[in-house]
Coordinates of N, CA, C and O in Angstrom, one line a residue:
M24 N 0.8 -1.2 0.0 CA 0.0 0.0 0.0 C 0.9 1.3 0.0 O 1.8 1.3 0.7
M25 N 0.5 2.2 -0.8 CA 1.3 3.4 -0.9 C 0.9 4.3 0.3 O -0.2 4.1 0.9
P26 N 1.7 5.4 0.6 CA 1.4 6.3 1.7 C 0.1 7.1 1.4 O -0.3 7.3 0.2
L27 N -0.6 7.5 2.5 CA -1.7 8.3 2.4 C -1.3 9.8 2.6 O -0.4 10.1 3.4
F28 N -2.1 10.7 2.0 CA -1.8 12.1 2.1 C -3.1 12.8 2.3 O -4.1 12.5 1.6
A29 N -3.2 13.8 3.3 CA -4.3 14.6 3.5 C -4.1 15.9 2.6 O -3.0 16.5 2.7
V30 N -5.0 16.2 1.8 CA -5.0 17.4 1.0 C -6.1 18.4 1.6 O -7.3 18.1 1.5
I31 N -5.6 19.4 2.2 CA -6.5 20.4 2.9 C -6.5 21.7 2.2 O -5.4 22.3 2.0
C32 N -7.6 22.1 1.6 CA -7.7 23.3 0.8 C -8.7 24.2 1.5 O -9.8 23.8 1.9
R33 N -8.4 25.5 1.5 CA -9.3 26.5 2.1 C -9.6 27.5 1.0 O -8.7 28.0 0.2
D34 N -10.9 27.8 0.8 CA -11.3 28.7 -0.2 C -11.0 30.1 0.1 O -10.9 30.5 1.3
K35 N -10.9 30.9 -1.0 CA -10.8 32.4 -0.8 C -12.1 32.9 -0.2 O -13.1 32.4 -0.6
P36 N -12.0 33.9 0.6 CA -13.3 34.5 1.1 C -14.2 34.9 0.0 O -13.8 35.5 -1.0
G37 N -15.5 34.6 0.1 CA -16.5 35.1 -0.8 C -16.5 34.3 -2.2 O -17.0 34.8 -3.1
A38 N -15.9 33.1 -2.2 CA -15.7 32.4 -3.5 C -16.7 31.3 -3.7 O -16.4 30.4 -4.5
L39 N -17.8 31.3 -2.9 CA -18.7 30.2 -3.1 C -19.2 30.0 -4.5 O -19.3 28.8 -5.0
Q40 N -19.5 31.1 -5.2 CA -20.0 30.9 -6.6 C -18.9 30.2 -7.5 O -19.3 29.4 -8.3
T41 N -17.7 30.5 -7.3 CA -16.6 29.9 -8.0 C -16.7 28.4 -7.8 O -16.5 27.5 -8.7
R42 N -16.8 28.0 -6.5 CA -16.9 26.6 -6.1 C -18.1 25.9 -6.8 O -18.0 24.9 -7.4
L43 N -19.3 26.6 -6.8 CA -20.5 26.0 -7.4 C -20.3 25.9 -8.9 O -20.7 24.9 -9.5
D44 N -19.7 26.9 -9.5 CA -19.6 26.9 -11.0 C -18.6 25.8 -11.4 O -18.7 25.3 -12.6
T45 N -17.7 25.4 -10.6 CA -16.6 24.5 -11.0 C -16.8 23.1 -10.4 O -16.1 22.1 -10.7
R46 N -17.9 22.9 -9.6 CA -18.1 21.7 -8.8 C -18.2 20.4 -9.7 O -17.6 19.4 -9.4
D47 N -18.9 20.4 -10.8 CA -19.0 19.3 -11.7 C -17.7 18.8 -12.2 O -17.3 17.6 -12.2
A48 N -16.8 19.8 -12.7 CA -15.5 19.4 -13.2 C -14.6 18.9 -12.1 O -13.9 17.9 -12.3
H49 N -14.7 19.5 -10.9 CA -14.0 19.0 -9.7 C -14.3 17.6 -9.4 O -13.5 16.7 -9.2
L50 N -15.6 17.3 -9.3 CA -16.1 15.9 -8.9 C -15.7 14.9 -10.0 O -15.3 13.8 -9.6
A51 N -15.7 15.3 -11.2 CA -15.3 14.4 -12.3 C -13.8 14.1 -12.2 O -13.3 12.9 -12.3
F52 N -13.0 15.1 -11.8 CA -11.5 15.0 -11.6 C -11.3 14.0 -10.5 O -10.5 13.1 -10.6
L53 N -12.0 14.1 -9.4 CA -11.9 13.2 -8.2 C -12.3 11.8 -8.6 O -11.5 10.8 -8.3
K54 N -13.4 11.6 -9.3 CA -13.9 10.3 -9.6 C -12.9 9.5 -10.5 O -12.9 8.3 -10.5
A55 N -12.2 10.3 -11.3 CA -11.2 9.7 -12.3 C -9.9 9.2 -11.6 O -9.2 8.5 -12.3
F56 N -9.7 9.5 -10.4 CA -8.4 9.2 -9.7 C -8.6 8.0 -8.8 O -9.3 8.0 -7.8
E57 N -7.9 6.9 -9.2 CA -8.0 5.7 -8.4 C -7.4 5.8 -7.0 O -7.8 5.0 -6.2
G58 N -6.6 6.7 -6.8 CA -5.9 6.9 -5.5 C -6.8 7.6 -4.5 O -6.4 7.8 -3.3
L59 N -8.0 8.1 -4.8 CA -8.8 8.8 -3.9 C -9.4 7.9 -2.9 O -10.0 6.8 -3.2
R60 N -9.2 8.2 -1.6 CA -9.7 7.3 -0.5 C -11.0 7.9 0.1 O -11.8 7.2 0.6
M61 N -11.0 9.2 0.3 CA -12.2 9.9 0.8 C -12.1 11.4 0.4 O -11.0 11.9 0.2
A62 N -13.2 12.1 0.4 CA -13.3 13.5 0.0 C -14.6 14.1 0.5 O -15.6 13.5 0.5
G63 N -14.5 15.4 0.7 CA -15.7 16.2 1.1 C -15.3 17.6 1.4 O -14.2 18.0 1.6
P64 N -16.4 18.5 1.3 CA -16.1 19.9 1.6 C -16.0 20.2 3.1 O -16.5 19.5 3.9
L65 N -15.2 21.2 3.4 CA -15.2 21.8 4.7 C -16.4 22.8 4.8 O -16.6 23.5 3.9
I66 N -17.1 22.7 5.9 CA -18.3 23.6 6.1 C -18.1 24.6 7.2 O -17.6 24.2 8.3
E67 N -18.4 25.8 6.9 CA -18.4 26.9 7.9 C -19.7 27.7 7.7 O -20.0 28.1 6.6
E68 N -20.4 27.9 8.9 CA -21.6 28.6 8.9 C -22.6 28.1 7.8 O -23.3 28.8 7.1
G69 N -22.6 26.7 7.7 CA -23.5 26.1 6.7 C -23.1 26.2 5.3 O -23.9 25.8 4.4
E70 N -21.9 26.7 5.0 CA -21.5 27.0 3.6 C -20.2 26.2 3.3 O -19.3 26.2 4.1
M71 N -20.1 25.6 2.1 CA -18.8 25.0 1.7 C -17.7 26.0 1.5 O -17.9 27.0 0.8
R72 N -16.6 25.8 2.2 CA -15.5 26.8 2.2 C -14.2 26.2 2.1 O -13.2 26.8 2.5
G73 N -14.1 25.0 1.7 CA -12.8 24.3 1.6 C -13.0 22.8 1.2 O -14.2 22.4 1.0
S74 N -11.9 22.1 1.1 CA -12.0 20.7 0.8 C -11.0 19.9 1.7 O -9.9 20.4 2.0
L75 N -11.4 18.7 2.0 CA -10.5 17.7 2.7 C -10.5 16.5 1.9 O -11.6 15.9 1.6
L76 N -9.4 16.1 1.4 CA -9.2 14.9 0.5 C -8.2 14.0 1.2 O -7.2 14.5 1.7
V77 N -8.4 12.7 1.1 CA -7.3 11.7 1.5 C -7.1 10.9 0.3 O -8.0 10.3 -0.3
I78 N -5.8 10.9 -0.1 CA -5.4 10.2 -1.3 C -4.2 9.3 -1.1 O -3.5 9.5 -0.1
E79 N -4.1 8.3 -1.9 CA -2.9 7.5 -1.9 C -2.0 7.9 -3.0 O -2.5 8.0 -4.2
A80 N -0.7 8.1 -2.7 CA 0.2 8.5 -3.8 C 1.6 7.9 -3.4 O 1.9 7.6 -2.2
G81 N 2.5 7.8 -4.4 CA 3.8 7.3 -4.2 C 4.7 8.1 -3.4 O 5.7 7.7 -2.8
S82 N 4.4 9.4 -3.4 CA 5.3 10.4 -2.7 C 4.5 11.7 -2.5 O 3.5 11.9 -3.1
L83 N 5.1 12.6 -1.6 CA 4.5 13.9 -1.4 C 4.5 14.6 -2.7 O 3.5 15.3 -3.0
Q84 N 5.5 14.5 -3.5 CA 5.6 15.3 -4.8 C 4.5 14.8 -5.7 O 3.8 15.6 -6.4
E85 N 4.2 13.5 -5.8 CA 3.1 12.9 -6.6 C 1.8 13.5 -6.1 O 0.9 13.8 -6.9
A86 N 1.6 13.6 -4.8 CA 0.4 14.1 -4.3 C 0.2 15.6 -4.7 O -0.9 16.0 -5.1
R87 N 1.3 16.3 -4.6 CA 1.3 17.8 -5.0 C 1.0 17.9 -6.5 O 0.2 18.8 -6.9
D88 N 1.6 17.1 -7.3 CA 1.4 17.1 -8.7 C -0.1 16.8 -9.1 O -0.7 17.5 -9.9
W89 N -0.7 15.8 -8.4 CA -2.1 15.5 -8.7 C -3.0 16.6 -8.2 O -3.9 17.0 -9.0
A90 N -2.8 17.2 -7.0 CA -3.6 18.2 -6.5 C -3.5 19.5 -7.4 O -4.5 20.2 -7.5
A91 N -2.4 19.7 -8.1 CA -2.2 20.9 -8.9 C -3.2 20.8 -10.1 O -3.5 21.8 -10.8
G92 N -3.7 19.6 -10.5 CA -4.6 19.5 -11.6 C -6.0 19.6 -11.3 O -6.9 19.6 -12.2
D93 N -6.4 19.9 -10.0 CA -7.8 20.0 -9.6 C -8.4 21.3 -10.3 O -7.8 22.4 -10.2
P94 N -9.6 21.1 -10.9 CA -10.2 22.2 -11.5 C -10.5 23.4 -10.6 O -10.5 24.5 -11.0
Y95 N -10.7 23.1 -9.3 CA -10.9 24.2 -8.3 C -9.6 25.0 -8.3 O -9.7 26.3 -8.2
K96 N -8.5 24.4 -8.3 CA -7.2 25.2 -8.3 C -7.1 26.0 -9.6 O -6.8 27.2 -9.5
A97 N -7.4 25.4 -10.7 CA -7.4 26.2 -12.0 C -8.3 27.4 -12.0 O -8.0 28.4 -12.6
A98 N -9.4 27.2 -11.3 CA -10.4 28.3 -11.2 C -10.0 29.4 -10.2 O -10.7 30.4 -10.1
G99 N -9.0 29.2 -9.5 CA -8.5 30.2 -8.5 C -9.3 30.2 -7.2 O -9.4 31.2 -6.5
L100 N -10.0 29.0 -6.9 CA -10.8 29.0 -5.7 C -10.1 29.0 -4.4 O -10.5 29.6 -3.5
F101 N -8.9 28.4 -4.4 CA -8.2 28.2 -3.1 C -7.3 29.3 -2.7 O -6.5 29.8 -3.5
A102 N -7.5 29.7 -1.4 CA -6.5 30.7 -0.8 C -5.2 30.0 -0.5 O -4.2 30.5 -0.6
F103 N -5.3 28.7 -0.1 CA -4.1 27.9 0.1 C -4.5 26.4 0.1 O -5.6 26.0 0.4
T104 N -3.4 25.6 -0.1 CA -3.6 24.2 -0.1 C -2.4 23.6 0.8 O -1.3 24.0 0.6
D105 N -2.7 22.7 1.7 CA -1.7 22.1 2.5 C -1.8 20.6 2.2 O -2.9 20.0 2.3
I106 N -0.6 20.0 2.0 CA -0.6 18.5 1.7 C 0.4 17.9 2.7 O 1.6 18.3 2.7
V107 N -0.1 17.0 3.5 CA 0.8 16.3 4.5 C 0.5 14.8 4.4 O -0.6 14.3 4.2
E108 N 1.6 14.0 4.7 CA 1.4 12.6 4.8 C 0.5 12.3 6.0 O 0.6 13.0 7.0
W109 N -0.3 11.3 5.9 CA -1.3 11.0 6.9 C -1.3 9.5 7.2 O -1.2 8.7 6.2
K110 N -1.5 9.1 8.4 CA -1.5 7.7 8.8 C -2.9 7.4 9.4 O -3.3 8.0 10.4
K111 N -3.6 6.4 8.7 CA -4.8 6.0 9.3 C -4.6 5.1 10.5 O -3.8 4.1 10.4
V112 N -5.2 5.4 11.6 CA -5.1 4.6 12.8 C -6.4 3.9 13.1 O -6.5 2.7 13.5
I113 N -7.5 4.6 13.1 CA -8.8 4.1 13.4 C -9.8 4.4 12.3 O -9.8 5.5 11.7
G114 N -10.7 3.5 12.0 CA -11.7 3.7 11.0 C -11.6 2.9 9.8 O -10.7 2.2 9.4

């Protein structure tokens, strides 16, 4: 099994419409990736304002390269993205 990585993305303030406009392309991108283990939006005040993804990749650089292709990133949605190796312990 390859290492797991948490991809944590925070949206730019006031960018909900960008997220909504790009959501179908983003979901297609995720569904096409066999290394995706779980994914979902971060919610603040009842509104989607970020993403948390757990992916399997051969290295941190591979995880970064994959995340760089996300349509949300191309649309300029994210204020920042943090990618860190993650170890599943429970669940």
